[in-house]
XYZ file of C-alpha atoms in Angstrom:
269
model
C 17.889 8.758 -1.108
C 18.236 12.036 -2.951
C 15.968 15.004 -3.776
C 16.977 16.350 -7.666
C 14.890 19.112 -9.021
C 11.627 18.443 -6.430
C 11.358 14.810 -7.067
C 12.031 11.947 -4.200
C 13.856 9.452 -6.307
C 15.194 5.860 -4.867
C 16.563 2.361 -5.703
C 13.820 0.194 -7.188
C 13.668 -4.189 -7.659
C 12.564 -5.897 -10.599
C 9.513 -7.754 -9.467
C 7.646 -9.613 -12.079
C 8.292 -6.867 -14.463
C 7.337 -4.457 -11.938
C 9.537 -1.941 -10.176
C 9.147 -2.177 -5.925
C 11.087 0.487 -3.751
C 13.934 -0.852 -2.045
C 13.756 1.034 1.212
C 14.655 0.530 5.022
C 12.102 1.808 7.624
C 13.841 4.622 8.178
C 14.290 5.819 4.570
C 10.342 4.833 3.824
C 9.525 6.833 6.560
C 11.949 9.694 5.678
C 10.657 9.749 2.083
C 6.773 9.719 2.734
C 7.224 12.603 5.122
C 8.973 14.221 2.804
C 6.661 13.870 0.004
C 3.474 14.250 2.712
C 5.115 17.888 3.481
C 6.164 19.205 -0.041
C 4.059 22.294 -1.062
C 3.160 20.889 -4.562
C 2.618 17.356 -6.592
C 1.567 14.538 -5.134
C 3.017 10.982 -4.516
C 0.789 7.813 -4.532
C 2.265 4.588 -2.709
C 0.606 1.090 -3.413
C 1.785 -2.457 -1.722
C 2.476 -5.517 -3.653
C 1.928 -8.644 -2.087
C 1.558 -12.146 -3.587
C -2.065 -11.730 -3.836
C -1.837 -8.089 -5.578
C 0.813 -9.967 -8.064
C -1.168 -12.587 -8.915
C -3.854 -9.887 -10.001
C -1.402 -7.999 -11.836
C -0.214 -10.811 -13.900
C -3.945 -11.102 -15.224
C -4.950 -7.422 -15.256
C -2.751 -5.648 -17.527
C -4.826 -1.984 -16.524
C -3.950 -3.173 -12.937
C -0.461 -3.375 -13.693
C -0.280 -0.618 -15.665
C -1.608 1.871 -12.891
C 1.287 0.809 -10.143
C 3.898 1.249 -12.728
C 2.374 4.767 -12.049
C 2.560 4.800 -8.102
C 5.423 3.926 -6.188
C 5.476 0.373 -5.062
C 6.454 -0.998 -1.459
C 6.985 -4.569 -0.797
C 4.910 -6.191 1.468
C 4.851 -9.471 2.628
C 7.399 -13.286 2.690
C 6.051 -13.703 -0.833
C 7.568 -10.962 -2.581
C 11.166 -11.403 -0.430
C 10.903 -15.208 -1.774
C 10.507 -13.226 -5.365
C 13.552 -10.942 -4.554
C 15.777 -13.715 -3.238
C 14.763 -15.731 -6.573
C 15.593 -12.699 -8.962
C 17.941 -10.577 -7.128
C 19.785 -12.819 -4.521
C 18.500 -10.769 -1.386
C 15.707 -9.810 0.437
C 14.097 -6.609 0.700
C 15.694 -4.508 3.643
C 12.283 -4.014 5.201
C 8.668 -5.329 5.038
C 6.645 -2.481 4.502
C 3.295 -3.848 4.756
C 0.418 -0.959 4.684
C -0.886 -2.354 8.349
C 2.184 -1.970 10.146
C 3.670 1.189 7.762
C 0.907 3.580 8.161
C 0.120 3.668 11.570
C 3.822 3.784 12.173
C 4.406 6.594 9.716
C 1.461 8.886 11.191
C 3.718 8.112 14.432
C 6.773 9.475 12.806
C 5.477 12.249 11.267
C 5.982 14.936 14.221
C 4.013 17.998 11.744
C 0.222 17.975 12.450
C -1.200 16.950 9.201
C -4.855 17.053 7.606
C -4.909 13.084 6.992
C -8.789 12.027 5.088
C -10.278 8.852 5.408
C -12.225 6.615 2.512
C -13.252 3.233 2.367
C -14.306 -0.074 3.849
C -18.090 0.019 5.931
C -19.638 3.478 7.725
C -19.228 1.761 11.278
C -15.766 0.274 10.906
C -14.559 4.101 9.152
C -16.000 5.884 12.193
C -14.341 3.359 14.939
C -11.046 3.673 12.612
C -10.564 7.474 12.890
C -11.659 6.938 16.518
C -8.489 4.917 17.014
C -6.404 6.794 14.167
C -7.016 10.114 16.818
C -6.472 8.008 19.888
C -3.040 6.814 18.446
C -1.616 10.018 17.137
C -4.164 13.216 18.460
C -1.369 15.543 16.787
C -3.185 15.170 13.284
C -6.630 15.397 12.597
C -8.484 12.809 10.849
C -11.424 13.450 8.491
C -13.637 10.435 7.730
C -14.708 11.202 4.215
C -17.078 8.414 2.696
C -17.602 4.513 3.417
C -16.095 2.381 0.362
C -19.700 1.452 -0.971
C -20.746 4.993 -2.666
C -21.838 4.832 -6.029
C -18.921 5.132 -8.311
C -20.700 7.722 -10.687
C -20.235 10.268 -7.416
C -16.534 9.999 -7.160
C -15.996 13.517 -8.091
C -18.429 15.001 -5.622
C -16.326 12.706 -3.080
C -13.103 14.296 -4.435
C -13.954 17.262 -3.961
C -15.380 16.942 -0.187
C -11.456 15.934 -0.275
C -10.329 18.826 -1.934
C -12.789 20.884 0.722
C -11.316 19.473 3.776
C -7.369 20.863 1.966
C -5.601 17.594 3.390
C -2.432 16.569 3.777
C -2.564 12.701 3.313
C -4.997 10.291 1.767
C -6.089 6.971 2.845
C -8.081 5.104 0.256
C -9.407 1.499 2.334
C -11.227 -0.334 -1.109
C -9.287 -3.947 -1.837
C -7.275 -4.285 -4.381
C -7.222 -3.816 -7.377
C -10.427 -1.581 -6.708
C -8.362 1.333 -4.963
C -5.447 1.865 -6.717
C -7.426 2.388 -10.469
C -10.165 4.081 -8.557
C -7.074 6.447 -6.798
C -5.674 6.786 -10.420
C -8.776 7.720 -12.060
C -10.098 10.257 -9.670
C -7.228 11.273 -7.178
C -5.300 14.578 -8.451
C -2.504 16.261 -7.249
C -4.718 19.041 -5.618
C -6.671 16.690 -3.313
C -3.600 15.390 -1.100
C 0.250 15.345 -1.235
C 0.407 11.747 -0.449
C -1.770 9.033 -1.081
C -2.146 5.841 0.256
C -4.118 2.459 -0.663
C -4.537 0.598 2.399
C -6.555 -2.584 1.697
C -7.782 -4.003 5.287
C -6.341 -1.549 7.386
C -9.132 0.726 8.475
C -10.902 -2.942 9.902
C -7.469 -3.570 11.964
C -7.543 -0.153 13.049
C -10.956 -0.436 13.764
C -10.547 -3.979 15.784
C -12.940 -6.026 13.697
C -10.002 -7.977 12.290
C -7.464 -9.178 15.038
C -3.770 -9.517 13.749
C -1.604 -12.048 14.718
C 0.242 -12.397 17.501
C 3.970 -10.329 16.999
C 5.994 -13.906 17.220
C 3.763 -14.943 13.992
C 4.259 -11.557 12.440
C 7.898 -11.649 13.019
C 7.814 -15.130 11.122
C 5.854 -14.154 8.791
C 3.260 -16.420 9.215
C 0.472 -13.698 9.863
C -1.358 -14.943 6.342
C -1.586 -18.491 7.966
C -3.154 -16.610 11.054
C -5.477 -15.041 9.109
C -6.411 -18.072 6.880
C -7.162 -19.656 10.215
C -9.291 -16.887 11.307
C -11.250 -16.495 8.041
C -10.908 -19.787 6.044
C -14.266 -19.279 3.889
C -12.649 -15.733 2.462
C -9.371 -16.489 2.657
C -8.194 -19.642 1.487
C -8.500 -18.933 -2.434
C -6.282 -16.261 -1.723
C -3.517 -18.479 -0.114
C -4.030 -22.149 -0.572
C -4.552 -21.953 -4.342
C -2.806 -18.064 -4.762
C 0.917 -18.814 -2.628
C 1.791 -21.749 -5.205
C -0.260 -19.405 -8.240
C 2.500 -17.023 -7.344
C 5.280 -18.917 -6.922
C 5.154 -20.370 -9.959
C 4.462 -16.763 -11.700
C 7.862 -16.429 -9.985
C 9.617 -19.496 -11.660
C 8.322 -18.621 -14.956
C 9.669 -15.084 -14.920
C 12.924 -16.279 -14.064
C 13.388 -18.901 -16.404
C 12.046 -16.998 -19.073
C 15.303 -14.690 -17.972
C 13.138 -11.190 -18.451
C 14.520 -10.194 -14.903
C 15.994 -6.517 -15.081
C 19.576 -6.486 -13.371
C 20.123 -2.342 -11.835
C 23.461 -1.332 -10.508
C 23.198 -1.527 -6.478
C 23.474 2.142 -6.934
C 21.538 3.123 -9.250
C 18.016 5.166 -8.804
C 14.871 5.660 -10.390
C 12.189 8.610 -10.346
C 9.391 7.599 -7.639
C 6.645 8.432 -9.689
C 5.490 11.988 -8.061
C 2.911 13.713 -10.007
């Protein structure tokens, strides 16, 4: 990981036509605090998952706003991808449920971190927890997800009010990373975050799976048993949908081969 003329840049994957960040823990870690303590511009970090790709592969806007954000892989699906295209697995699984809390653990700096998203009760039992699990920063719940879209301004600029440090934007995908890239500028945060279902695991309304699961990345099969109504489009029908996104990519032989070494920009505004 380097730093050349202000910008965090690192080694990126070819993922569906999509570039992911191919980062350890400890160089995620290093390069969000980085980019959460730089005086100016702003960095915005997504997640891809199998469910996100199979979105992106039918929402061409979707796509197009990550190629604008940095990427981070999360999840067995997108490894299976990377093994398929590139021969090896990510180094690290940086789903947004275990990476954030862990990242407001590493950052030691007290930081200004604001809160939108998911349902009024869950946000306020969230940054309950969020100041229980790291009282060095101070949390600032800004609006439940369900405000009326023609308000986002006013919203932004509550953020802009509160002069934060970090951004956590809880709305589902692909709902929060266009509304983040529509209405999220560099002078409301330094680093943003979509988060998806964290705020409810924060919260405790949505119980993750036990760490031998996680650790075999089974937790979707967890979760499909815990909420088989919602859930089971997303992996009984959308785990093959993706895997044979994942075939077709790489017999159509549109995979882009990068050096080991080589680096990209990370897409800091």
């Amino acid at each position: 990981m380097n730093l050349v003329s202000g910008n965090i840049v690192t080694a990126q994957r070819d993922i569906l036509g999509l570039p992911v960040c191919e980062l350890s823990w400890a160089d995620a870690f290093t390069f969000a605090e980085e980019v959460a303590t730089m005086p100016f511009g702003q960095t915005v970090i997504a997640f891809i998952n199998a469910n996100n790709a199979n979105l992106m592969m039918r929402d061409p806007e979707y796509r197009a706003v990550l190629e604008r954000q940095v990427v981070f892989p999360d999840g067995h699906g997108v490894d299976i991808a990377s093994m398929v295209f590139h021969g090896r697995k990510f180094p690290a699984n940086l789903n947004g449920t275990d990476f954030v809390p862990a990242l407001l653990t590493y950052i030691a700096k007290p930081m200004r971190v604001a809160l939108i998203g998911t349902r009024q009760s869950i946000l306020t039992r969230a940054t309950e927890n969020f100041r229980r699990h790291a009282p060095w920063h101070e949390f600032i719940p800004i609006s439940d997800g369900f405000f009326d879209r023609a308000k986002s301004d006013e919203i932004m600029e509550q953020v802009r009010e509160a002069n934060v440090d970090i951004l956590l934007v809880a709305m589902g995908s692909p709902a929060q990373e266009k509304w983040i890239d529509r209405h999220v500028g560099p002078g409301h945060a330094r680093l943003v975050l979509s988060v998806g279902a964290l705020f409810d695991f924060v919260a405790g309304d949505v119980r993750r799976a036990p760490l031998g699961i996680r650790k075999l990345r089974l937790e979707w099969l967890y979760r499909l048993m815990q909420e088989p109504g919602r859930l089971w489009r997303r992996y009984v029908i959308g785990n093959p949908l993706f895997l044979y996104h994942v075939m077709r990519y790489k017999l159509s032989g549109m995979v882009v081969k990068r050096p080991a070494d080589e680096t990209m920009e990370a897409g800091t505004r």
